[in-house]
Amino acid sequence: DTLLAQVVDSEVTTTGAAGTISVKAASDANILGLAVGAGASKGGFSGAGSIAMSVIDNSITAFVGQSATGGSATTLTANTVTVDAADNSKIQTIGGQVNLSIGSSAAVGAAVTYNEISNIVSAKVDKAAIAASKVTVAGHNSSKIDSIAAAGAITTDGPAAVAGSITVNLIDNTTEGQVLNGSVITGDGSSTSAVNVGSTDKSKIQSLAGSLA
């Protein structure tokens, strides 16, 4: 998915000493995945597995500037200008499997979870002029994955009980705050301009895998 907040080819001026211009894009994508299974057999082999897969792949952009073709310069004038992009995506998954064999056969159980967050978070000022006492251009990422995979296998009199669990988790984000291509940032005439350009990434993975046989 693509989430975009932008001011392009425009001139925007606020009135009043405390005027504010905010260009913000934020994503709170959330996936809750659950895959649970159970199998039982009397006198025969008992085997099964469960798989939970979740992927978030978004583009979140806050943009101030000029169109790629045929555009005109963008000018923002205010006391405070903020260009901010934020990602708070979350994936929570549980994969579970239990297998029971009653008799002389084997029991096998497996649980697998795969979770991936691959987002692009961009706050960008490109070919624009900003006049303000305070300017912030920032990208923030706080994506999170919580995953549990558990499996169990029980046989009352069989040759073997085998259980296994795997959890694979990947966060591969790009987070940026940029001022590009001759953009000009100056004070608004009433005070010295403070300019903050940056990016932060507080992504987190919490994962647990276990098995019992």
mmCIF file with all atom_site columns, C-alpha atoms in Angstrom:
data_model
loop_
_atom_site.group_PDB
_atom_site.id
_atom_site.type_symbol
_atom_site.label_atom_id
_atom_site.label_alt_id
_atom_site.label_comp_id
_atom_site.label_asym_id
_atom_site.label_entity_id
_atom_site.label_seq_id
_atom_site.pdbx_PDB_ins_code
_atom_site.Cartn_x
_atom_site.Cartn_y
_atom_site.Cartn_z
_atom_site.occupancy
_atom_site.B_iso_or_equiv
_atom_site.pdbx_formal_charge
_atom_site.auth_seq_id
_atom_site.auth_comp_id
_atom_site.auth_asym_id
_atom_site.auth_atom_id
_atom_site.pdbx_PDB_model_num
ATOM 1   C CA . ASP A 1 1   ? 0.000  0.000   0.000   1.00 0.00 ? 1   ASP A CA 1
ATOM 2   C CA . THR A 1 2   ? 0.997  3.639   -0.515  1.00 0.00 ? 2   THR A CA 1
ATOM 3   C CA . LEU A 1 3   ? 0.214  6.435   1.937   1.00 0.00 ? 3   LEU A CA 1
ATOM 4   C CA . LEU A 1 4   ? 1.089  9.973   0.773   1.00 0.00 ? 4   LEU A CA 1
ATOM 5   C CA . ALA A 1 5   ? 0.660  13.450  2.256   1.00 0.00 ? 5   ALA A CA 1
ATOM 6   C CA . GLN A 1 6   ? 2.062  16.222  0.095   1.00 0.00 ? 6   GLN A CA 1
ATOM 7   C CA . VAL A 1 7   ? 2.139  19.895  -0.853  1.00 0.00 ? 7   VAL A CA 1
ATOM 8   C CA . VAL A 1 8   ? 3.359  20.343  -4.447  1.00 0.00 ? 8   VAL A CA 1
ATOM 9   C CA . ASP A 1 9   ? 3.531  23.230  -6.907  1.00 0.00 ? 9   ASP A CA 1
ATOM 10  C CA . SER A 1 10  ? 1.919  25.530  -4.337  1.00 0.00 ? 10  SER A CA 1
ATOM 11  C CA . GLU A 1 11  ? 2.427  28.617  -2.204  1.00 0.00 ? 11  GLU A CA 1
ATOM 12  C CA . VAL A 1 12  ? 1.044  28.353  1.334   1.00 0.00 ? 12  VAL A CA 1
ATOM 13  C CA . THR A 1 13  ? 1.196  31.167  3.877   1.00 0.00 ? 13  THR A CA 1
ATOM 14  C CA . THR A 1 14  ? -0.386 31.185  7.334   1.00 0.00 ? 14  THR A CA 1
ATOM 15  C CA . THR A 1 15  ? -1.767 34.238  9.098   1.00 0.00 ? 15  THR A CA 1
ATOM 16  C CA . GLY A 1 16  ? -0.974 35.095  12.691  1.00 0.00 ? 16  GLY A CA 1
ATOM 17  C CA . ALA A 1 17  ? 2.247  34.882  14.662  1.00 0.00 ? 17  ALA A CA 1
ATOM 18  C CA . ALA A 1 18  ? 1.652  31.254  15.691  1.00 0.00 ? 18  ALA A CA 1
ATOM 19  C CA . GLY A 1 19  ? 0.700  29.886  12.266  1.00 0.00 ? 19  GLY A CA 1
ATOM 20  C CA . THR A 1 20  ? 1.538  26.215  11.666  1.00 0.00 ? 20  THR A CA 1
ATOM 21  C CA . ILE A 1 21  ? 1.811  24.088  8.538   1.00 0.00 ? 21  ILE A CA 1
ATOM 22  C CA . SER A 1 22  ? 1.914  20.326  9.067   1.00 0.00 ? 22  SER A CA 1
ATOM 23  C CA . VAL A 1 23  ? 2.371  17.750  6.326   1.00 0.00 ? 23  VAL A CA 1
ATOM 24  C CA . LYS A 1 24  ? 2.093  14.359  7.990   1.00 0.00 ? 24  LYS A CA 1
ATOM 25  C CA . ALA A 1 25  ? 1.680  10.749  6.861   1.00 0.00 ? 25  ALA A CA 1
ATOM 26  C CA . ALA A 1 26  ? 1.324  7.931   9.401   1.00 0.00 ? 26  ALA A CA 1
ATOM 27  C CA . SER A 1 27  ? 0.596  4.221   9.128   1.00 0.00 ? 27  SER A CA 1
ATOM 28  C CA . ASP A 1 28  ? -0.742 1.986   11.918  1.00 0.00 ? 28  ASP A CA 1
ATOM 29  C CA . ALA A 1 29  ? -1.079 -1.220  9.893   1.00 0.00 ? 29  ALA A CA 1
ATOM 30  C CA . ASN A 1 30  ? -1.872 -4.177  12.147  1.00 0.00 ? 30  ASN A CA 1
ATOM 31  C CA . ILE A 1 31  ? -2.006 -7.916  11.419  1.00 0.00 ? 31  ILE A CA 1
ATOM 32  C CA . LEU A 1 32  ? -3.163 -10.532 13.908  1.00 0.00 ? 32  LEU A CA 1
ATOM 33  C CA . GLY A 1 33  ? -2.483 -14.053 12.651  1.00 0.00 ? 33  GLY A CA 1
ATOM 34  C CA . LEU A 1 34  ? -3.470 -17.349 14.266  1.00 0.00 ? 34  LEU A CA 1
ATOM 35  C CA . ALA A 1 35  ? -2.881 -20.878 12.977  1.00 0.00 ? 35  ALA A CA 1
ATOM 36  C CA . VAL A 1 36  ? -3.684 -23.717 15.385  1.00 0.00 ? 36  VAL A CA 1
ATOM 37  C CA . GLY A 1 37  ? -4.141 -27.376 14.594  1.00 0.00 ? 37  GLY A CA 1
ATOM 38  C CA . ALA A 1 38  ? -4.591 -30.741 16.297  1.00 0.00 ? 38  ALA A CA 1
ATOM 39  C CA . GLY A 1 39  ? -4.436 -34.318 15.052  1.00 0.00 ? 39  GLY A CA 1
ATOM 40  C CA . ALA A 1 40  ? -5.149 -37.713 16.597  1.00 0.00 ? 40  ALA A CA 1
ATOM 41  C CA . SER A 1 41  ? -4.909 -41.279 15.408  1.00 0.00 ? 41  SER A CA 1
ATOM 42  C CA . LYS A 1 42  ? -5.660 -44.640 16.953  1.00 0.00 ? 42  LYS A CA 1
ATOM 43  C CA . GLY A 1 43  ? -3.444 -47.423 15.706  1.00 0.00 ? 43  GLY A CA 1
ATOM 44  C CA . GLY A 1 44  ? -1.913 -45.348 12.895  1.00 0.00 ? 44  GLY A CA 1
ATOM 45  C CA . PHE A 1 45  ? 0.560  -42.571 12.210  1.00 0.00 ? 45  PHE A CA 1
ATOM 46  C CA . SER A 1 46  ? -0.477 -39.098 13.383  1.00 0.00 ? 46  SER A CA 1
ATOM 47  C CA . GLY A 1 47  ? 1.185  -36.132 11.674  1.00 0.00 ? 47  GLY A CA 1
ATOM 48  C CA . ALA A 1 48  ? 0.213  -32.538 10.889  1.00 0.00 ? 48  ALA A CA 1
ATOM 49  C CA . GLY A 1 49  ? 1.509  -28.987 10.945  1.00 0.00 ? 49  GLY A CA 1
ATOM 50  C CA . SER A 1 50  ? 0.354  -25.379 11.097  1.00 0.00 ? 50  SER A CA 1
ATOM 51  C CA . ILE A 1 51  ? 1.760  -22.317 9.290   1.00 0.00 ? 51  ILE A CA 1
ATOM 52  C CA . ALA A 1 52  ? 1.080  -18.615 9.942   1.00 0.00 ? 52  ALA A CA 1
ATOM 53  C CA . MET A 1 53  ? 2.483  -16.067 7.456   1.00 0.00 ? 53  MET A CA 1
ATOM 54  C CA . SER A 1 54  ? 2.128  -12.265 7.670   1.00 0.00 ? 54  SER A CA 1
ATOM 55  C CA . VAL A 1 55  ? 3.704  -9.530  5.511   1.00 0.00 ? 55  VAL A CA 1
ATOM 56  C CA . ILE A 1 56  ? 3.393  -5.721  5.650   1.00 0.00 ? 56  ILE A CA 1
ATOM 57  C CA . ASP A 1 57  ? 4.959  -3.848  2.714   1.00 0.00 ? 57  ASP A CA 1
ATOM 58  C CA . ASN A 1 58  ? 3.961  -0.179  2.708   1.00 0.00 ? 58  ASN A CA 1
ATOM 59  C CA . SER A 1 59  ? 5.272  3.171   1.508   1.00 0.00 ? 59  SER A CA 1
ATOM 60  C CA . ILE A 1 60  ? 4.596  6.136   3.829   1.00 0.00 ? 60  ILE A CA 1
ATOM 61  C CA . THR A 1 61  ? 5.652  9.548   2.482   1.00 0.00 ? 61  THR A CA 1
ATOM 62  C CA . ALA A 1 62  ? 5.307  13.175  3.584   1.00 0.00 ? 62  ALA A CA 1
ATOM 63  C CA . PHE A 1 63  ? 6.494  15.399  0.738   1.00 0.00 ? 63  PHE A CA 1
ATOM 64  C CA . VAL A 1 64  ? 6.896  19.106  0.098   1.00 0.00 ? 64  VAL A CA 1
ATOM 65  C CA . GLY A 1 65  ? 8.261  20.210  -3.250  1.00 0.00 ? 65  GLY A CA 1
ATOM 66  C CA . GLN A 1 66  ? 7.901  20.354  -6.983  1.00 0.00 ? 66  GLN A CA 1
ATOM 67  C CA . SER A 1 67  ? 6.292  17.867  -9.330  1.00 0.00 ? 67  SER A CA 1
ATOM 68  C CA . ALA A 1 68  ? 8.687  15.659  -11.244 1.00 0.00 ? 68  ALA A CA 1
ATOM 69  C CA . THR A 1 69  ? 7.610  17.115  -14.595 1.00 0.00 ? 69  THR A CA 1
ATOM 70  C CA . GLY A 1 70  ? 6.207  20.538  -15.406 1.00 0.00 ? 70  GLY A CA 1
ATOM 71  C CA . GLY A 1 71  ? 5.849  21.642  -11.805 1.00 0.00 ? 71  GLY A CA 1
ATOM 72  C CA . SER A 1 72  ? 6.508  24.955  -10.116 1.00 0.00 ? 72  SER A CA 1
ATOM 73  C CA . ALA A 1 73  ? 8.416  25.818  -6.957  1.00 0.00 ? 73  ALA A CA 1
ATOM 74  C CA . THR A 1 74  ? 6.635  25.271  -3.637  1.00 0.00 ? 74  THR A CA 1
ATOM 75  C CA . THR A 1 75  ? 6.854  27.918  -0.914  1.00 0.00 ? 75  THR A CA 1
ATOM 76  C CA . LEU A 1 76  ? 5.695  27.529  2.696   1.00 0.00 ? 76  LEU A CA 1
ATOM 77  C CA . THR A 1 77  ? 5.606  30.447  5.124   1.00 0.00 ? 77  THR A CA 1
ATOM 78  C CA . ALA A 1 78  ? 4.595  29.999  8.762   1.00 0.00 ? 78  ALA A CA 1
ATOM 79  C CA . ASN A 1 79  ? 5.876  30.178  12.317  1.00 0.00 ? 79  ASN A CA 1
ATOM 80  C CA . THR A 1 80  ? 6.268  26.373  12.417  1.00 0.00 ? 80  THR A CA 1
ATOM 81  C CA . VAL A 1 81  ? 6.545  23.907  9.522   1.00 0.00 ? 81  VAL A CA 1
ATOM 82  C CA . THR A 1 82  ? 6.542  20.157  10.092  1.00 0.00 ? 82  THR A CA 1
ATOM 83  C CA . VAL A 1 83  ? 7.054  17.464  7.464   1.00 0.00 ? 83  VAL A CA 1
ATOM 84  C CA . ASP A 1 84  ? 6.684  14.133  9.218   1.00 0.00 ? 84  ASP A CA 1
ATOM 85  C CA . ALA A 1 85  ? 6.304  10.478  8.168   1.00 0.00 ? 85  ALA A CA 1
ATOM 86  C CA . ALA A 1 86  ? 5.745  7.707   10.702  1.00 0.00 ? 86  ALA A CA 1
ATOM 87  C CA . ASP A 1 87  ? 5.277  3.940   10.665  1.00 0.00 ? 87  ASP A CA 1
ATOM 88  C CA . ASN A 1 88  ? 3.791  2.073   13.637  1.00 0.00 ? 88  ASN A CA 1
ATOM 89  C CA . SER A 1 89  ? 3.079  -1.249  11.920  1.00 0.00 ? 89  SER A CA 1
ATOM 90  C CA . LYS A 1 90  ? 2.515  -4.298  14.091  1.00 0.00 ? 90  LYS A CA 1
ATOM 91  C CA . ILE A 1 91  ? 2.344  -8.040  13.438  1.00 0.00 ? 91  ILE A CA 1
ATOM 92  C CA . GLN A 1 92  ? 1.219  -10.512 16.109  1.00 0.00 ? 92  GLN A CA 1
ATOM 93  C CA . THR A 1 93  ? 1.126  -14.212 15.213  1.00 0.00 ? 93  THR A CA 1
ATOM 94  C CA . ILE A 1 94  ? 0.648  -17.504 16.995  1.00 0.00 ? 94  ILE A CA 1
ATOM 95  C CA . GLY A 1 95  ? 1.286  -20.892 15.387  1.00 0.00 ? 95  GLY A CA 1
ATOM 96  C CA . GLY A 1 96  ? 0.443  -24.042 17.332  1.00 0.00 ? 96  GLY A CA 1
ATOM 97  C CA . GLN A 1 97  ? 0.121  -27.768 16.613  1.00 0.00 ? 97  GLN A CA 1
ATOM 98  C CA . VAL A 1 98  ? -0.534 -30.856 18.768  1.00 0.00 ? 98  VAL A CA 1
ATOM 99  C CA . ASN A 1 99  ? -0.591 -34.453 17.524  1.00 0.00 ? 99  ASN A CA 1
ATOM 100 C CA . LEU A 1 100 ? -1.548 -37.588 19.422  1.00 0.00 ? 100 LEU A CA 1
ATOM 101 C CA . SER A 1 101 ? -1.034 -41.200 18.394  1.00 0.00 ? 101 SER A CA 1
ATOM 102 C CA . ILE A 1 102 ? -2.751 -43.900 20.447  1.00 0.00 ? 102 ILE A CA 1
ATOM 103 C CA . GLY A 1 103 ? -1.125 -47.249 19.871  1.00 0.00 ? 103 GLY A CA 1
ATOM 104 C CA . SER A 1 104 ? 2.089  -48.389 18.251  1.00 0.00 ? 104 SER A CA 1
ATOM 105 C CA . SER A 1 105 ? 2.579  -45.660 15.636  1.00 0.00 ? 105 SER A CA 1
ATOM 106 C CA . ALA A 1 106 ? 4.621  -42.468 15.617  1.00 0.00 ? 106 ALA A CA 1
ATOM 107 C CA . ALA A 1 107 ? 3.350  -38.933 16.204  1.00 0.00 ? 107 ALA A CA 1
ATOM 108 C CA . VAL A 1 108 ? 4.814  -35.866 14.476  1.00 0.00 ? 108 VAL A CA 1
ATOM 109 C CA . GLY A 1 109 ? 3.801  -32.215 14.991  1.00 0.00 ? 109 GLY A CA 1
ATOM 110 C CA . ALA A 1 110 ? 5.240  -28.984 13.583  1.00 0.00 ? 110 ALA A CA 1
ATOM 111 C CA . ALA A 1 111 ? 4.434  -25.257 13.849  1.00 0.00 ? 111 ALA A CA 1
ATOM 112 C CA . VAL A 1 112 ? 5.900  -22.491 11.661  1.00 0.00 ? 112 VAL A CA 1
ATOM 113 C CA . THR A 1 113 ? 5.440  -18.713 11.696  1.00 0.00 ? 113 THR A CA 1
ATOM 114 C CA . TYR A 1 114 ? 6.875  -16.241 9.152   1.00 0.00 ? 114 TYR A CA 1
ATOM 115 C CA . ASN A 1 115 ? 6.541  -12.494 9.656   1.00 0.00 ? 115 ASN A CA 1
ATOM 116 C CA . GLU A 1 116 ? 7.973  -9.636  7.603   1.00 0.00 ? 116 GLU A CA 1
ATOM 117 C CA . ILE A 1 117 ? 7.726  -5.843  7.733   1.00 0.00 ? 117 ILE A CA 1
ATOM 118 C CA . SER A 1 118 ? 9.395  -4.044  4.798   1.00 0.00 ? 118 SER A CA 1
ATOM 119 C CA . ASN A 1 119 ? 8.260  -0.425  4.780   1.00 0.00 ? 119 ASN A CA 1
ATOM 120 C CA . ILE A 1 120 ? 9.680  2.750   3.267   1.00 0.00 ? 120 ILE A CA 1
ATOM 121 C CA . VAL A 1 121 ? 9.154  5.800   5.486   1.00 0.00 ? 121 VAL A CA 1
ATOM 122 C CA . SER A 1 122 ? 10.189 9.128   3.940   1.00 0.00 ? 122 SER A CA 1
ATOM 123 C CA . ALA A 1 123 ? 9.872  12.774  4.968   1.00 0.00 ? 123 ALA A CA 1
ATOM 124 C CA . LYS A 1 124 ? 11.221 14.913  2.157   1.00 0.00 ? 124 LYS A CA 1
ATOM 125 C CA . VAL A 1 125 ? 11.607 18.552  1.132   1.00 0.00 ? 125 VAL A CA 1
ATOM 126 C CA . ASP A 1 126 ? 12.677 18.748  -2.526  1.00 0.00 ? 126 ASP A CA 1
ATOM 127 C CA . LYS A 1 127 ? 13.026 21.949  -4.591  1.00 0.00 ? 127 LYS A CA 1
ATOM 128 C CA . ALA A 1 128 ? 11.074 23.993  -2.065  1.00 0.00 ? 128 ALA A CA 1
ATOM 129 C CA . ALA A 1 129 ? 11.479 27.209  -0.066  1.00 0.00 ? 129 ALA A CA 1
ATOM 130 C CA . ILE A 1 130 ? 10.421 27.305  3.577   1.00 0.00 ? 130 ILE A CA 1
ATOM 131 C CA . ALA A 1 131 ? 10.377 30.399  5.780   1.00 0.00 ? 131 ALA A CA 1
ATOM 132 C CA . ALA A 1 132 ? 9.667  29.595  9.430   1.00 0.00 ? 132 ALA A CA 1
ATOM 133 C CA . SER A 1 133 ? 11.073 30.051  12.915  1.00 0.00 ? 133 SER A CA 1
ATOM 134 C CA . LYS A 1 134 ? 11.050 26.266  13.402  1.00 0.00 ? 134 LYS A CA 1
ATOM 135 C CA . VAL A 1 135 ? 11.273 23.581  10.715  1.00 0.00 ? 135 VAL A CA 1
ATOM 136 C CA . THR A 1 136 ? 11.194 19.813  11.314  1.00 0.00 ? 136 THR A CA 1
ATOM 137 C CA . VAL A 1 137 ? 11.680 17.205  8.603   1.00 0.00 ? 137 VAL A CA 1
ATOM 138 C CA . ALA A 1 138 ? 11.642 13.752  10.154  1.00 0.00 ? 138 ALA A CA 1
ATOM 139 C CA . GLY A 1 139 ? 10.953 10.061  9.533   1.00 0.00 ? 139 GLY A CA 1
ATOM 140 C CA . HIS A 1 140 ? 10.045 7.740   12.412  1.00 0.00 ? 140 HIS A CA 1
ATOM 141 C CA . ASN A 1 141 ? 9.742  3.970   12.560  1.00 0.00 ? 141 ASN A CA 1
ATOM 142 C CA . SER A 1 142 ? 8.375  1.958   15.490  1.00 0.00 ? 142 SER A CA 1
ATOM 143 C CA . SER A 1 143 ? 7.345  -1.246  13.749  1.00 0.00 ? 143 SER A CA 1
ATOM 144 C CA . LYS A 1 144 ? 7.018  -4.355  15.920  1.00 0.00 ? 144 LYS A CA 1
ATOM 145 C CA . ILE A 1 145 ? 6.717  -8.120  15.513  1.00 0.00 ? 145 ILE A CA 1
ATOM 146 C CA . ASP A 1 146 ? 5.492  -10.473 18.272  1.00 0.00 ? 146 ASP A CA 1
ATOM 147 C CA . SER A 1 147 ? 5.562  -14.148 17.330  1.00 0.00 ? 147 SER A CA 1
ATOM 148 C CA . ILE A 1 148 ? 5.021  -17.493 19.065  1.00 0.00 ? 148 ILE A CA 1
ATOM 149 C CA . ALA A 1 149 ? 5.398  -20.955 17.527  1.00 0.00 ? 149 ALA A CA 1
ATOM 150 C CA . ALA A 1 150 ? 4.763  -24.076 19.634  1.00 0.00 ? 150 ALA A CA 1
ATOM 151 C CA . ALA A 1 151 ? 4.338  -27.745 18.745  1.00 0.00 ? 151 ALA A CA 1
ATOM 152 C CA . GLY A 1 152 ? 3.729  -30.956 20.631  1.00 0.00 ? 152 GLY A CA 1
ATOM 153 C CA . ALA A 1 153 ? 3.625  -34.683 19.793  1.00 0.00 ? 153 ALA A CA 1
ATOM 154 C CA . ILE A 1 154 ? 2.521  -37.533 22.021  1.00 0.00 ? 154 ILE A CA 1
ATOM 155 C CA . THR A 1 155 ? 2.418  -41.286 21.397  1.00 0.00 ? 155 THR A CA 1
ATOM 156 C CA . THR A 1 156 ? 1.177  -43.790 23.956  1.00 0.00 ? 156 THR A CA 1
ATOM 157 C CA . ASP A 1 157 ? 3.156  -46.790 22.703  1.00 0.00 ? 157 ASP A CA 1
ATOM 158 C CA . GLY A 1 158 ? 4.726  -45.764 19.397  1.00 0.00 ? 158 GLY A CA 1
ATOM 159 C CA . PRO A 1 159 ? 8.365  -45.823 18.317  1.00 0.00 ? 159 PRO A CA 1
ATOM 160 C CA . ALA A 1 160 ? 8.772  -42.026 18.312  1.00 0.00 ? 160 ALA A CA 1
ATOM 161 C CA . ALA A 1 161 ? 7.163  -38.699 19.098  1.00 0.00 ? 161 ALA A CA 1
ATOM 162 C CA . VAL A 1 162 ? 8.691  -35.809 17.152  1.00 0.00 ? 162 VAL A CA 1
ATOM 163 C CA . ALA A 1 163 ? 7.802  -32.121 17.510  1.00 0.00 ? 163 ALA A CA 1
ATOM 164 C CA . GLY A 1 164 ? 9.384  -29.016 16.038  1.00 0.00 ? 164 GLY A CA 1
ATOM 165 C CA . SER A 1 165 ? 8.693  -25.294 15.789  1.00 0.00 ? 165 SER A CA 1
ATOM 166 C CA . ILE A 1 166 ? 10.243 -22.529 13.697  1.00 0.00 ? 166 ILE A CA 1
ATOM 167 C CA . THR A 1 167 ? 9.640  -18.790 13.823  1.00 0.00 ? 167 THR A CA 1
ATOM 168 C CA . VAL A 1 168 ? 11.208 -16.502 11.197  1.00 0.00 ? 168 VAL A CA 1
ATOM 169 C CA . ASN A 1 169 ? 10.923 -12.737 11.662  1.00 0.00 ? 169 ASN A CA 1
ATOM 170 C CA . LEU A 1 170 ? 12.303 -9.959  9.468   1.00 0.00 ? 170 LEU A CA 1
ATOM 171 C CA . ILE A 1 171 ? 12.158 -6.159  9.690   1.00 0.00 ? 171 ILE A CA 1
ATOM 172 C CA . ASP A 1 172 ? 13.767 -4.511  6.653   1.00 0.00 ? 172 ASP A CA 1
ATOM 173 C CA . ASN A 1 173 ? 12.685 -0.869  6.700   1.00 0.00 ? 173 ASN A CA 1
ATOM 174 C CA . THR A 1 174 ? 14.032 2.304   5.141   1.00 0.00 ? 174 THR A CA 1
ATOM 175 C CA . THR A 1 175 ? 13.483 5.442   7.242   1.00 0.00 ? 175 THR A CA 1
ATOM 176 C CA . GLU A 1 176 ? 14.654 8.880   6.126   1.00 0.00 ? 176 GLU A CA 1
ATOM 177 C CA . GLY A 1 177 ? 14.309 12.613  6.582   1.00 0.00 ? 177 GLY A CA 1
ATOM 178 C CA . GLN A 1 178 ? 15.778 14.699  3.733   1.00 0.00 ? 178 GLN A CA 1
ATOM 179 C CA . VAL A 1 179 ? 16.166 18.226  2.378   1.00 0.00 ? 179 VAL A CA 1
ATOM 180 C CA . LEU A 1 180 ? 17.235 18.021  -1.274  1.00 0.00 ? 180 LEU A CA 1
ATOM 181 C CA . ASN A 1 181 ? 17.991 19.719  -4.583  1.00 0.00 ? 181 ASN A CA 1
ATOM 182 C CA . GLY A 1 182 ? 18.528 23.344  -3.712  1.00 0.00 ? 182 GLY A CA 1
ATOM 183 C CA . SER A 1 183 ? 15.750 23.648  -1.154  1.00 0.00 ? 183 SER A CA 1
ATOM 184 C CA . VAL A 1 184 ? 16.056 26.830  0.931   1.00 0.00 ? 184 VAL A CA 1
ATOM 185 C CA . ILE A 1 185 ? 15.071 27.141  4.597   1.00 0.00 ? 185 ILE A CA 1
ATOM 186 C CA . THR A 1 186 ? 15.158 30.591  6.257   1.00 0.00 ? 186 THR A CA 1
ATOM 187 C CA . GLY A 1 187 ? 13.732 32.351  9.300   1.00 0.00 ? 187 GLY A CA 1
ATOM 188 C CA . ASP A 1 188 ? 10.253 33.831  9.135   1.00 0.00 ? 188 ASP A CA 1
ATOM 189 C CA . GLY A 1 189 ? 11.516 37.347  9.857   1.00 0.00 ? 189 GLY A CA 1
ATOM 190 C CA . SER A 1 190 ? 10.510 37.346  13.521  1.00 0.00 ? 190 SER A CA 1
ATOM 191 C CA . SER A 1 191 ? 13.128 35.004  14.977  1.00 0.00 ? 191 SER A CA 1
ATOM 192 C CA . THR A 1 192 ? 16.087 32.801  14.202  1.00 0.00 ? 192 THR A CA 1
ATOM 193 C CA . SER A 1 193 ? 15.169 29.658  12.295  1.00 0.00 ? 193 SER A CA 1
ATOM 194 C CA . ALA A 1 194 ? 15.697 26.300  14.037  1.00 0.00 ? 194 ALA A CA 1
ATOM 195 C CA . VAL A 1 195 ? 15.947 23.406  11.581  1.00 0.00 ? 195 VAL A CA 1
ATOM 196 C CA . ASN A 1 196 ? 15.764 19.739  12.572  1.00 0.00 ? 196 ASN A CA 1
ATOM 197 C CA . VAL A 1 197 ? 16.243 17.064  9.912   1.00 0.00 ? 197 VAL A CA 1
ATOM 198 C CA . GLY A 1 198 ? 16.514 13.441  10.971  1.00 0.00 ? 198 GLY A CA 1
ATOM 199 C CA . SER A 1 199 ? 15.169 9.923   11.235  1.00 0.00 ? 199 SER A CA 1
ATOM 200 C CA . THR A 1 200 ? 14.641 7.433   14.051  1.00 0.00 ? 200 THR A CA 1
ATOM 201 C CA . ASP A 1 201 ? 14.119 3.680   14.061  1.00 0.00 ? 201 ASP A CA 1
ATOM 202 C CA . LYS A 1 202 ? 12.800 1.898   17.155  1.00 0.00 ? 202 LYS A CA 1
ATOM 203 C CA . SER A 1 203 ? 11.749 -1.348  15.494  1.00 0.00 ? 203 SER A CA 1
ATOM 204 C CA . LYS A 1 204 ? 11.410 -4.369  17.766  1.00 0.00 ? 204 LYS A CA 1
ATOM 205 C CA . ILE A 1 205 ? 11.083 -8.153  17.407  1.00 0.00 ? 205 ILE A CA 1
ATOM 206 C CA . GLN A 1 206 ? 9.928  -10.440 20.204  1.00 0.00 ? 206 GLN A CA 1
ATOM 207 C CA . SER A 1 207 ? 9.917  -14.125 19.297  1.00 0.00 ? 207 SER A CA 1
ATOM 208 C CA . LEU A 1 208 ? 9.387  -17.454 21.080  1.00 0.00 ? 208 LEU A CA 1
ATOM 209 C CA . ALA A 1 209 ? 9.591  -20.967 19.655  1.00 0.00 ? 209 ALA A CA 1
ATOM 210 C CA . GLY A 1 210 ? 9.137  -24.183 21.628  1.00 0.00 ? 210 GLY A CA 1
ATOM 211 C CA . SER A 1 211 ? 8.281  -27.848 21.254  1.00 0.00 ? 211 SER A CA 1
ATOM 212 C CA . LEU A 1 212 ? 7.391  -30.825 23.443  1.00 0.00 ? 212 LEU A CA 1
ATOM 213 C CA . ALA A 1 213 ? 7.531  -34.495 22.591  1.00 0.00 ? 213 ALA A CA 1
#
